[in-house]
Amino acid sequence: MLCLRNVEYSQNGRRILRSINMTFRDGMSYSILGPNGAGKSTIARILMGELRPTSGQVLLDGEDVTGLSVTERAKRGISMAWQEPARYEGITVRNYLTLGGKLKIGEDGIREVLELVGLPYELYAHRFVDKSLSGGERKRVELASLLLLKPRYAILDEPDSGLDITAGKLIEVILDRFRKCGTTVILITHHEGIALKTDFAYFVCGGRIVRKGFSQEVVDYYRKTCRRCSFAEG
Amino acid sequence: MTIKVDLTREYEALVEAYQREGLDTSLFGDRIAAIIISGDKIIGLNNVPGVEIRGEEIEKGVRAEVKIAEGVELPFPIHLCTGYLKSEGYQRVIFDINVGKNSKVRFTSHCIFPYAKDFTHEAIARIKIGEGSSVLYDDEHVHGEGVRMVGKTEVEVGRNARYTGKFTLTKHRAKELKLEMVARLGERAVLEIETKVKAVKDDCVEMKEVAYLEGAHSRANLRSTAIAFDRAKVNVINEAYGFGDYAKGHVECHEIVKGDADVQTVPLLRVKNDKAELTHEASIGRINEAQLIQLMAKGLTEDEAAELIIKGLLGEW
Ligand SMILES: Nc1ncnc2c1ncn2[C@@H]1O[C@H](COP(=O)(O)OP(=O)(O)OP(=O)(O)O)[C@@H](O)[C@H]1O
Ligand SMILES: [Mg+2]
């Protein structure tokens, strides 16, 4: 179980997150839904360890892991696909997926995940993960990478943004696949339709949790309130 | 290949060094035009039809002439092997390379100084490429801890000819490296230069690449990548001169620093013809934080992530 307990985050005197409490149980899937600037990516980066909360804790199976580095958390099974995946010069998709040969995966495994995310092996395995990949292609490579890693927790920051109309279907395939290998998905999105595909959801706005519960409930609430909302700043 | 009898041991030592470094030992085969130099001796020489290599032992080194006839196209590269197997000393190697018209050749040059502790290597190359020919020159270096290297290359790329030069020194100490490359391009000539160097500890690297785009429609692309760690010093100078009508040049330099390395890059573009067009791109900085973190989120340590990224930058995958 992965938890955020009373997490606050401020930057340059500005409060970005306030008393965030979240729980991610093993084998379930979660959405974090909210408008631009709500604090979703900040939550993700705190879970991953890229950012340290100003106060509060990150707990993994009850143990305080707030002080652990990104690498240490990854070794304990937390991994993340960033909203803007980085580009790497001179590294092919194939090498990227195997982390330069560190992951021992055969060609078949690579082929399978690439095809799962809609990238034919022949066309993509030897492309570079650099500027030459389109935004959507880069996102798909990142999803393939997490599928191969099979982490215990996969944080996906807006995996659907930049994807074409096949996005919805792709997210379903990904969620299904992660469910099968026991990965807990934490999916960040501003699309209600995507949030509906997970079991549970948190609706975040202005750095606070506005609502949490079954995805359907949270999405209904989001639909009712968010469109008519006047408070962007908490 | 005929090897001078009294030098077979040196020859074997060189072949062994190739094996250790994972270099291609088939380059020593009979079908490959080659000159094998060790110290100030020519220990092997092989010519094939269309290629005439002549060598001469000079004081502390070797001078060689390589002549490629017209219309020659070789299935194998021409192997230039320069070795120095002692730990100290001085070696001077001069290559005069003349490529006739409409030929297509590759040179694989290996400089092997595996035991060097206090060694100076001076390399001078003059390369003349005839009309319509295409030359690829791949220069790889195996250096021990202490090599002072001064390299000067002059290239004349004739009409419609193409020269691609690659220099790599990334797996071994650069120590003291001073490279200078000057190229002159004729009409519709094409020049491509790619240099990759890694400098660590107190290494000191100076690289200067100059392209004179004299011919109309000539094109040049100079790309350097340098990795500087610790207290290394790296200075990269790229110059392009646009003289010919519609000449087009691009210089690019990327340097990654870590530690207290001192790095600079100086691009110089000069145009004396309003139809010419030159561009440059440069970056100096640490490894991008996002690139590191995102790999670390897959379980790599910071050092492992940096290594993967740098290997990519150096084209080692
Ligand atoms: N370095 C920073 N300095 C000041 N404010 C910041 C900084 N980084 C983020 N913020 C602010 O924190 C808030 C939350 O940002 P965050 O990226 O978490 O939002 P988000 O919910 O992921 O938005 P989006 O949907 O646009 O990705 C935003 O208002 C943002 O401007
Ligand atoms: Mg975001």
Coordinates of C-alpha atoms and ligand atoms in Angstrom, one line a residue:
Chain A
M1 CA 0.0 0.0 0.0
L2 CA 1.3 3.4 -1.0
C3 CA 0.0 6.5 0.9
L4 CA 0.4 10.2 1.1
R5 CA -0.2 11.4 4.7
N6 CA -0.9 15.1 5.3
V7 CA 1.4 16.2 2.4
E8 CA 1.9 19.9 2.0
Y9 CA 4.0 21.4 -0.7
S10 CA 5.1 25.0 -1.1
Q11 CA 7.4 26.6 -3.6
N12 CA 8.7 30.2 -3.4
G13 CA 6.2 30.9 -0.7
R14 CA 3.3 29.6 -2.7
R15 CA 1.2 26.8 -1.4
I16 CA 0.8 24.3 -4.1
L17 CA -0.6 21.3 -2.1
R18 CA -2.5 21.3 1.1
S19 CA -3.1 18.4 3.4
I20 CA -3.2 15.7 0.8
N21 CA -4.1 12.3 2.0
M22 CA -4.2 9.5 -0.5
T23 CA -4.2 5.7 -0.3
F24 CA -3.3 3.4 -3.2
R25 CA -4.1 -0.2 -2.5
D26 CA -2.4 -3.1 -4.3
G27 CA -4.1 -4.4 -7.4
M28 CA -6.5 -1.4 -7.7
S29 CA -6.4 1.4 -10.2
Y30 CA -6.8 5.0 -9.4
S31 CA -7.3 8.3 -11.3
I32 CA -6.2 11.7 -10.2
L33 CA -8.6 14.0 -12.0
G34 CA -8.4 17.8 -12.0
P35 CA -8.0 20.9 -14.1
N36 CA -4.7 22.5 -15.2
G37 CA -2.6 23.7 -12.4
A38 CA -4.5 21.6 -9.8
G39 CA -1.4 20.0 -8.5
K40 CA -1.7 16.6 -10.1
S41 CA 1.9 16.4 -11.4
T42 CA 3.2 17.7 -8.2
I43 CA 1.5 14.9 -6.3
A44 CA 3.0 12.4 -8.8
R45 CA 6.5 13.8 -8.4
I46 CA 6.2 13.6 -4.7
L47 CA 5.2 10.0 -4.9
M48 CA 8.2 9.3 -7.1
G49 CA 10.6 11.2 -5.0
E50 CA 11.6 13.9 -7.5
L51 CA 10.1 16.4 -5.1
R52 CA 10.2 16.3 -1.3
P53 CA 7.0 17.5 0.5
T54 CA 7.4 20.6 2.6
S55 CA 5.7 18.5 5.3
G56 CA 3.9 15.2 5.5
Q57 CA 5.0 11.8 4.5
V58 CA 5.0 9.2 1.8
L59 CA 4.4 5.8 3.2
L60 CA 5.1 2.5 1.5
D61 CA 3.5 -0.5 3.4
G62 CA 3.4 1.7 6.4
E63 CA 7.1 2.6 6.2
D64 CA 8.1 6.2 5.8
V65 CA 9.9 6.5 2.5
T66 CA 9.8 10.3 2.2
G67 CA 13.6 10.5 2.4
L68 CA 14.3 7.8 -0.2
S69 CA 15.7 8.8 -3.6
V70 CA 14.0 8.2 -6.9
T71 CA 16.3 5.2 -7.6
E72 CA 15.6 3.7 -4.2
R73 CA 11.8 4.1 -4.7
A74 CA 12.1 2.6 -8.1
K75 CA 13.9 -0.4 -6.6
R76 CA 11.0 -0.8 -4.3
G77 CA 8.6 -1.0 -7.2
I78 CA 7.4 2.6 -7.8
S79 CA 7.8 3.9 -11.3
M80 CA 6.4 6.7 -13.4
A81 CA 5.8 7.9 -16.9
W82 CA 6.2 11.7 -16.9
Q83 CA 3.8 14.1 -18.4
E84 CA 6.6 15.2 -20.7
P85 CA 8.9 12.2 -21.3
A86 CA 12.5 13.2 -21.8
R87 CA 14.2 12.7 -25.2
Y88 CA 17.5 10.9 -25.5
E89 CA 20.0 11.3 -28.3
G90 CA 21.6 8.2 -29.8
I91 CA 19.4 5.7 -27.8
T92 CA 17.2 3.5 -29.8
V93 CA 13.7 2.5 -28.6
R94 CA 15.1 -1.0 -28.2
N95 CA 18.0 0.1 -26.0
Y96 CA 15.7 2.4 -24.1
L97 CA 13.2 -0.4 -23.3
T98 CA 16.0 -2.7 -22.0
L99 CA 17.7 0.2 -20.2
G100 CA 20.8 -0.3 -22.3
G101 CA 20.7 -4.1 -21.9
K102 CA 20.1 -4.0 -18.1
L103 CA 16.7 -5.6 -18.4
K104 CA 17.0 -9.0 -19.8
I105 CA 14.2 -9.2 -22.2
G106 CA 14.1 -11.0 -25.5
E107 CA 13.1 -9.6 -28.8
D108 CA 9.7 -11.2 -28.5
G109 CA 9.0 -9.3 -25.3
I110 CA 10.0 -6.0 -26.8
R111 CA 7.9 -6.7 -29.9
E112 CA 4.9 -7.6 -27.8
V113 CA 4.8 -4.4 -25.7
L114 CA 5.5 -2.2 -28.7
E115 CA 2.6 -3.7 -30.6
L116 CA 0.4 -3.4 -27.6
V117 CA 1.0 0.4 -27.5
G118 CA 0.4 0.6 -31.3
L119 CA 4.0 0.8 -32.5
P120 CA 5.0 -1.9 -35.0
Y121 CA 8.3 -3.4 -34.0
E122 CA 9.8 -3.2 -37.4
L123 CA 9.1 0.5 -37.7
Y124 CA 10.0 1.6 -34.2
A125 CA 12.5 -0.7 -32.5
H126 CA 15.5 0.9 -34.1
R127 CA 14.3 4.5 -34.1
F128 CA 16.0 6.9 -31.7
V129 CA 14.1 8.1 -28.6
D130 CA 15.0 11.7 -29.6
K131 CA 13.4 14.7 -31.1
S132 CA 12.5 12.7 -34.2
L133 CA 9.7 10.8 -32.4
S134 CA 6.3 12.6 -32.4
G135 CA 4.8 13.5 -29.1
G136 CA 2.3 10.7 -29.2
E137 CA 4.9 8.2 -30.3
R138 CA 7.1 9.2 -27.4
K139 CA 4.2 8.8 -25.0
R140 CA 3.6 5.3 -26.4
V141 CA 7.2 4.3 -26.0
E142 CA 7.0 5.4 -22.3
L143 CA 4.0 3.2 -21.7
A144 CA 5.7 0.3 -23.4
S145 CA 8.7 0.9 -21.1
L146 CA 6.5 0.7 -17.9
L147 CA 4.7 -2.4 -19.2
L148 CA 8.1 -4.1 -19.5
L149 CA 9.2 -3.0 -16.1
K150 CA 6.0 -4.3 -14.4
P151 CA 6.4 -2.1 -11.4
R152 CA 4.3 -2.6 -8.3
Y153 CA 3.0 1.0 -8.7
A154 CA 2.8 2.7 -12.1
I155 CA 2.2 6.4 -12.0
L156 CA 1.1 7.6 -15.4
D157 CA 1.0 11.4 -15.7
E158 CA -1.5 12.2 -18.5
P159 CA -0.7 9.1 -20.6
D160 CA -3.7 10.1 -22.8
S161 CA -2.5 13.6 -23.7
G162 CA -1.1 14.0 -27.1
L163 CA -2.6 10.7 -28.2
D164 CA -5.0 10.5 -31.1
I165 CA -8.5 9.1 -31.0
T166 CA -7.2 5.7 -30.2
A167 CA -6.2 7.0 -26.7
G168 CA -9.2 5.6 -24.9
K169 CA -8.8 2.1 -26.3
L170 CA -5.1 2.2 -25.6
I171 CA -5.6 3.2 -22.0
E172 CA -8.0 0.3 -21.6
V173 CA -5.5 -2.1 -23.0
I174 CA -2.8 -0.7 -20.7
L175 CA -5.0 -0.8 -17.6
D176 CA -6.0 -4.4 -18.4
R177 CA -2.4 -5.4 -18.9
F178 CA -1.3 -3.8 -15.6
R179 CA -4.2 -5.4 -13.8
K180 CA -3.1 -8.8 -15.0
C181 CA 0.4 -8.4 -13.7
G182 CA -0.8 -7.0 -10.4
T183 CA 0.4 -3.4 -10.9
T184 CA -1.4 -0.7 -9.2
V185 CA -2.0 2.1 -11.6
I186 CA -2.2 5.8 -10.6
L187 CA -3.4 7.6 -13.6
I188 CA -3.4 11.4 -13.9
T189 CA -5.8 12.9 -16.4
H190 CA -8.2 15.7 -17.0
H191 CA -10.5 13.6 -19.1
E192 CA -13.5 12.2 -17.3
G193 CA -13.9 9.5 -19.8
I194 CA -10.4 8.2 -19.0
A195 CA -10.9 8.5 -15.3
L196 CA -14.0 6.3 -15.6
K197 CA -11.8 3.4 -16.6
T198 CA -10.1 3.1 -13.2
D199 CA -11.6 1.7 -10.1
F200 CA -11.2 4.7 -7.9
A201 CA -10.6 8.4 -8.3
Y202 CA -9.4 11.5 -6.6
F203 CA -10.6 14.9 -7.8
V204 CA -8.0 17.5 -7.0
C205 CA -8.4 21.2 -7.5
G206 CA -6.4 24.1 -6.2
G207 CA -4.0 21.8 -4.4
R208 CA -6.7 20.1 -2.4
I209 CA -8.6 16.9 -2.6
V210 CA -12.2 17.9 -3.4
R211 CA -13.7 14.5 -3.7
K212 CA -12.6 10.8 -3.6
G213 CA -14.3 7.5 -4.1
F214 CA -15.4 5.2 -6.9
S215 CA -14.5 6.7 -10.2
Q216 CA -18.1 7.0 -11.4
E217 CA -19.1 9.0 -8.3
V218 CA -16.1 11.3 -8.5
V219 CA -16.6 11.9 -12.2
D220 CA -20.2 12.7 -11.7
Y221 CA -19.3 15.2 -9.1
Y222 CA -16.5 16.6 -11.3
R223 CA -19.0 17.1 -14.1
K224 CA -21.4 18.9 -11.9
T225 CA -18.9 21.2 -10.2
C226 CA -15.8 21.6 -12.2
R227 CA -17.4 23.2 -15.2
R228 CA -19.1 25.8 -13.1
C229 CA -16.2 26.3 -10.9
S230 CA -14.9 29.8 -10.1
F231 CA -12.1 29.0 -7.7
A232 CA -8.9 28.2 -9.5
E233 CA -6.7 29.5 -6.8
G234 CA -7.1 28.0 -3.3
Chain B
M1 CA 50.6 -9.5 -45.9
T2 CA 54.4 -9.7 -45.7
I3 CA 55.7 -9.0 -42.3
K4 CA 59.4 -8.3 -41.8
V5 CA 60.7 -11.4 -40.0
D6 CA 62.4 -9.6 -37.1
L7 CA 59.2 -7.6 -36.4
T8 CA 56.7 -10.5 -36.1
R9 CA 56.6 -10.1 -32.4
E10 CA 55.6 -6.5 -32.6
Y11 CA 53.1 -7.4 -35.2
E12 CA 51.6 -10.1 -33.0
A13 CA 51.5 -7.6 -30.1
L14 CA 49.5 -5.2 -32.2
V15 CA 47.1 -7.9 -33.3
E16 CA 46.6 -8.8 -29.7
A17 CA 45.9 -5.2 -28.8
Y18 CA 43.2 -5.2 -31.5
Q19 CA 41.7 -8.3 -30.0
R20 CA 41.7 -6.8 -26.5
E21 CA 40.0 -3.7 -27.7
G22 CA 37.4 -5.5 -29.7
L23 CA 38.8 -4.0 -33.0
D24 CA 38.4 -5.9 -36.2
T25 CA 41.4 -8.2 -36.7
S26 CA 40.3 -9.2 -40.2
L27 CA 41.8 -5.9 -41.2
F28 CA 45.1 -7.7 -41.2
G29 CA 43.9 -10.0 -43.9
D30 CA 45.5 -10.4 -47.3
R31 CA 42.7 -8.8 -49.3
I32 CA 43.0 -5.6 -47.4
A33 CA 45.3 -2.8 -48.5
A34 CA 47.2 -1.8 -45.4
I35 CA 50.2 -0.2 -43.8
I36 CA 51.2 -1.3 -40.4
I37 CA 53.5 1.0 -38.5
S38 CA 55.1 0.3 -35.1
G39 CA 57.3 3.0 -33.7
D40 CA 59.5 4.2 -36.5
K41 CA 59.2 1.0 -38.5
I42 CA 56.9 -0.2 -41.2
I43 CA 56.2 -3.7 -40.2
G44 CA 53.7 -4.6 -42.8
L45 CA 52.5 -3.3 -46.1
N46 CA 49.9 -4.6 -48.5
N47 CA 48.7 -3.3 -51.7
V48 CA 45.7 -4.3 -53.7
P49 CA 44.7 -3.4 -57.3
G50 CA 43.9 0.3 -57.4
V51 CA 45.7 1.1 -54.2
E52 CA 49.4 1.9 -54.0
I53 CA 50.9 2.5 -50.6
R54 CA 54.5 3.5 -50.3
G55 CA 56.2 4.0 -47.0
E56 CA 59.5 5.4 -45.9
E57 CA 61.0 5.3 -42.4
I58 CA 62.0 8.8 -41.3
E59 CA 63.6 10.0 -38.1
K60 CA 61.3 8.9 -35.2
G61 CA 58.6 7.9 -37.5
V62 CA 57.1 7.0 -40.9
R63 CA 56.0 8.9 -44.0
A64 CA 53.6 7.2 -46.2
E65 CA 52.0 7.9 -49.5
V66 CA 48.7 6.4 -50.4
K67 CA 47.5 6.6 -54.0
I68 CA 44.1 5.5 -55.1
A69 CA 43.7 5.3 -58.9
E70 CA 40.7 6.5 -60.8
G71 CA 37.4 4.8 -60.6
V72 CA 38.4 2.5 -57.8
E73 CA 35.7 1.0 -55.6
L74 CA 36.9 -1.3 -52.8
P75 CA 34.8 -3.8 -50.9
F76 CA 37.1 -3.4 -47.9
P77 CA 38.5 -0.5 -46.1
I78 CA 42.2 0.6 -46.4
H79 CA 43.8 -0.1 -43.1
L80 CA 46.1 2.4 -41.6
C81 CA 47.5 1.0 -38.4
T82 CA 49.9 3.1 -36.3
G83 CA 51.2 1.5 -33.2
Y84 CA 53.6 2.4 -30.5
L85 CA 54.2 -0.3 -28.0
K86 CA 56.7 1.3 -25.7
S87 CA 55.7 3.5 -22.8
E88 CA 57.8 6.6 -23.6
G89 CA 59.0 8.4 -26.6
Y90 CA 58.0 10.3 -29.7
Q91 CA 56.5 9.3 -33.0
R92 CA 55.8 11.2 -36.1
V93 CA 53.6 9.9 -38.8
I94 CA 52.9 11.7 -42.1
F95 CA 50.3 10.5 -44.5
D96 CA 49.9 11.9 -48.0
I97 CA 46.7 10.5 -49.5
N98 CA 45.7 11.1 -53.0
V99 CA 42.4 9.8 -54.3
G100 CA 41.9 9.8 -58.1
K101 CA 38.6 10.7 -59.8
N102 CA 35.4 8.8 -59.3
S103 CA 36.6 6.4 -56.7
K104 CA 34.9 5.3 -53.5
V105 CA 37.1 4.3 -50.6
R106 CA 37.0 3.9 -46.8
F107 CA 40.0 4.3 -44.5
T108 CA 40.1 2.7 -41.1
S109 CA 42.8 4.3 -39.1
H110 CA 43.7 2.8 -35.8
C111 CA 46.2 4.5 -33.5
I112 CA 47.3 2.0 -30.9
F113 CA 49.4 3.3 -28.0
P114 CA 48.2 1.0 -25.2
Y115 CA 51.2 1.3 -22.8
A116 CA 51.9 4.9 -23.3
K117 CA 52.9 6.8 -20.1
D118 CA 54.9 9.6 -21.5
F119 CA 54.5 9.5 -25.2
T120 CA 54.1 12.1 -27.9
H121 CA 52.4 11.3 -31.2
E122 CA 52.4 13.7 -34.0
A123 CA 50.1 12.9 -37.0
I124 CA 50.0 14.9 -40.2
A125 CA 47.6 14.0 -42.9
R126 CA 47.1 15.6 -46.3
I127 CA 44.2 14.2 -48.1
K128 CA 43.3 15.2 -51.7
I129 CA 40.1 13.9 -53.1
G130 CA 39.6 14.0 -56.9
E131 CA 36.5 14.9 -58.7
G132 CA 33.4 12.8 -58.0
S133 CA 35.1 10.6 -55.4
S134 CA 33.9 9.7 -52.0
V135 CA 36.1 9.1 -49.0
L136 CA 35.2 7.9 -45.5
Y137 CA 38.0 8.2 -43.0
D138 CA 37.3 6.6 -39.6
D139 CA 39.9 7.3 -37.0
E140 CA 39.9 5.3 -33.8
H141 CA 42.3 5.6 -30.9
V142 CA 43.5 3.3 -28.2
H143 CA 45.5 5.3 -25.7
G144 CA 47.3 4.4 -22.6
E145 CA 47.3 6.8 -19.6
G146 CA 49.8 9.3 -21.0
V147 CA 49.6 10.3 -24.6
R148 CA 50.2 13.7 -25.9
M149 CA 48.8 13.8 -29.4
V150 CA 49.0 16.6 -32.0
G151 CA 47.0 15.9 -35.1
K152 CA 46.8 18.0 -38.2
T153 CA 44.7 17.1 -41.2
E154 CA 44.3 19.0 -44.4
V155 CA 41.7 18.0 -46.8
E156 CA 41.0 19.1 -50.2
V157 CA 37.6 18.0 -51.5
G158 CA 37.3 18.3 -55.2
R159 CA 34.3 19.0 -57.4
N160 CA 31.4 16.8 -56.6
A161 CA 33.5 14.9 -54.2
R162 CA 32.6 13.9 -50.6
Y163 CA 34.7 13.5 -47.5
T164 CA 33.4 12.1 -44.3
G165 CA 35.8 12.2 -41.3
K166 CA 35.2 10.6 -38.0
F167 CA 37.4 10.8 -35.0
T168 CA 36.6 9.0 -31.8
L169 CA 38.5 9.0 -28.5
T170 CA 36.0 8.0 -25.9
K171 CA 37.1 4.8 -24.2
H172 CA 40.6 5.9 -23.3
R173 CA 42.3 8.8 -21.7
A174 CA 42.6 11.8 -24.0
K175 CA 45.4 13.3 -21.7
E176 CA 46.7 16.0 -24.0
L177 CA 45.0 16.1 -27.4
K178 CA 45.3 18.8 -29.9
L179 CA 43.5 18.3 -33.2
E180 CA 43.3 20.6 -36.1
M181 CA 41.4 19.9 -39.3
V182 CA 41.2 22.3 -42.2
A183 CA 39.1 21.4 -45.3
R184 CA 38.7 23.2 -48.6
L185 CA 35.7 22.4 -50.7
G186 CA 35.3 22.7 -54.4
E187 CA 32.1 23.1 -56.4
R188 CA 29.3 20.9 -55.0
A189 CA 31.8 19.2 -52.7
V190 CA 30.4 17.8 -49.4
L191 CA 32.2 17.6 -46.1
E192 CA 31.0 15.9 -43.0
I193 CA 33.1 15.8 -39.8
E194 CA 32.1 14.1 -36.6
T195 CA 34.4 14.2 -33.6
K196 CA 33.7 12.6 -30.3
V197 CA 36.0 13.0 -27.3
K198 CA 35.8 12.1 -23.7
A199 CA 38.1 14.0 -21.3
V200 CA 38.6 13.0 -17.6
K201 CA 40.8 13.9 -14.7
D202 CA 43.3 16.5 -15.9
D203 CA 42.9 15.8 -19.6
C204 CA 43.3 18.8 -21.9
V205 CA 41.7 18.8 -25.3
E206 CA 41.8 21.3 -28.0
M207 CA 39.9 20.7 -31.2
K208 CA 39.7 23.0 -34.1
E209 CA 37.8 22.3 -37.3
V210 CA 37.7 24.7 -40.2
A211 CA 35.8 24.4 -43.4
Y212 CA 36.3 26.8 -46.3
L213 CA 33.3 26.5 -48.6
E214 CA 34.9 27.8 -51.7
G215 CA 33.0 26.1 -54.4
A216 CA 29.5 26.9 -55.5
H217 CA 26.8 24.7 -53.8
S218 CA 29.4 23.2 -51.5
R219 CA 28.2 21.9 -48.2
A220 CA 29.8 21.2 -44.8
N221 CA 28.6 19.8 -41.6
L222 CA 30.9 19.8 -38.6
R223 CA 29.7 18.1 -35.5
S224 CA 31.6 17.7 -32.2
T225 CA 30.6 16.1 -29.0
A226 CA 32.7 16.4 -25.9
I227 CA 32.2 14.9 -22.5
A228 CA 34.3 16.6 -19.8
F229 CA 34.6 15.2 -16.3
D230 CA 36.6 16.1 -13.2
R231 CA 39.1 18.8 -13.9
A232 CA 39.4 18.3 -17.6
K233 CA 39.7 21.2 -20.0
V234 CA 38.1 21.1 -23.4
N235 CA 38.1 23.8 -26.0
V236 CA 36.3 23.4 -29.3
I237 CA 36.7 25.8 -32.1
N238 CA 34.5 25.4 -35.2
E239 CA 34.9 27.7 -38.1
A240 CA 33.0 27.8 -41.4
Y241 CA 33.7 30.3 -44.2
G242 CA 31.0 30.7 -46.9
F243 CA 32.7 31.9 -50.1
G244 CA 31.0 30.0 -52.9
D245 CA 27.5 30.8 -54.3
Y246 CA 24.9 28.8 -52.4
A247 CA 27.5 27.3 -50.1
K248 CA 25.8 25.9 -47.0
G249 CA 27.5 25.1 -43.8
H250 CA 26.5 24.0 -40.3
V251 CA 28.7 23.7 -37.2
E252 CA 27.4 22.0 -34.1
C253 CA 29.1 21.5 -30.8
H254 CA 27.6 19.8 -27.7
E255 CA 29.5 19.5 -24.5
I256 CA 28.5 17.8 -21.3
V257 CA 30.3 18.8 -18.1
K258 CA 30.5 17.1 -14.8
G259 CA 32.6 18.0 -11.8
D260 CA 35.0 21.0 -12.1
A261 CA 35.6 20.6 -15.8
D262 CA 36.4 23.7 -17.8
V263 CA 34.8 23.8 -21.2
Q264 CA 34.3 26.3 -23.9
T265 CA 33.2 26.3 -27.5
V266 CA 33.8 29.0 -30.1
P267 CA 31.9 28.9 -33.3
L268 CA 33.0 31.3 -36.0
L269 CA 30.9 31.8 -39.1
R270 CA 32.0 34.1 -41.8
V271 CA 30.3 34.8 -45.1
K272 CA 31.8 36.7 -48.1
N273 CA 29.0 35.9 -50.4
D274 CA 25.4 36.8 -49.8
K275 CA 24.2 33.6 -51.4
A276 CA 26.0 31.5 -48.8
E277 CA 24.3 30.3 -45.7
L278 CA 25.9 29.3 -42.4
T279 CA 24.4 28.2 -39.1
H280 CA 25.6 27.0 -35.8
E281 CA 24.3 25.2 -32.7
A282 CA 26.0 24.9 -29.4
S283 CA 25.2 23.6 -26.0
I284 CA 27.2 23.2 -22.8
G285 CA 25.8 21.9 -19.7
R286 CA 25.4 19.1 -17.2
I287 CA 23.4 16.1 -18.2
N288 CA 19.7 17.1 -18.4
E289 CA 18.1 16.6 -15.0
A290 CA 14.8 15.3 -16.5
Q291 CA 16.7 12.7 -18.5
L292 CA 18.5 11.5 -15.4
I293 CA 15.5 11.4 -13.1
Q294 CA 13.3 9.6 -15.6
L295 CA 15.8 6.8 -16.0
M296 CA 16.3 6.7 -12.2
A297 CA 12.6 6.1 -11.9
K298 CA 13.2 2.8 -13.8
G299 CA 15.7 1.7 -11.1
L300 CA 19.0 3.0 -12.5
T301 CA 21.4 4.8 -10.2
E302 CA 22.4 8.3 -11.2
D303 CA 25.7 7.0 -12.5
E304 CA 24.1 4.3 -14.5
A305 CA 21.6 6.7 -15.9
A306 CA 24.5 9.2 -16.8
E307 CA 26.4 6.4 -18.5
L308 CA 23.5 5.4 -20.6
I309 CA 22.8 9.0 -21.7
I310 CA 26.5 9.6 -22.5
K311 CA 26.8 6.4 -24.5
G312 CA 23.9 7.6 -26.5
L313 CA 25.5 11.0 -27.1
L314 CA 28.7 9.4 -28.1
G315 CA 26.9 7.1 -30.5
E316 CA 28.1 4.0 -28.7
W317 CA 24.9 2.0 -28.9
Ligands
LIG1 N1 8.6 25.7 -9.8 C1 7.4 26.2 -9.6 N2 7.3 27.5 -9.1 C2 6.1 28.0 -8.8 N3 4.9 27.4 -9.0 C3 5.0 26.1 -9.5 C4 6.2 25.5 -9.8 N4 5.9 24.3 -10.3 C5 4.6 24.2 -10.3 N5 4.0 25.3 -9.9 C6 2.6 25.5 -9.8 O1 2.0 24.5 -9.0 C7 0.7 24.3 -9.5 C8 0.5 22.8 -9.7 O2 1.3 22.4 -10.8 P1 1.2 20.9 -11.4 O3 2.1 20.8 -12.5 O4 1.2 20.0 -10.3 O5 -0.3 21.0 -12.0 P2 -1.1 19.9 -12.8 O6 -2.3 19.6 -12.1 O7 -0.2 18.7 -13.1 O8 -1.5 20.7 -14.1 P3 -1.6 20.2 -15.7 O9 -2.9 19.6 -15.8 O10 -1.5 21.5 -16.4 O11 -0.5 19.3 -15.9 C9 0.5 25.1 -10.7 O12 -0.2 26.3 -10.4 C10 1.9 25.5 -11.1 O13 2.0 26.8 -11.7
MG2 MG 0.6 18.0 -14.9

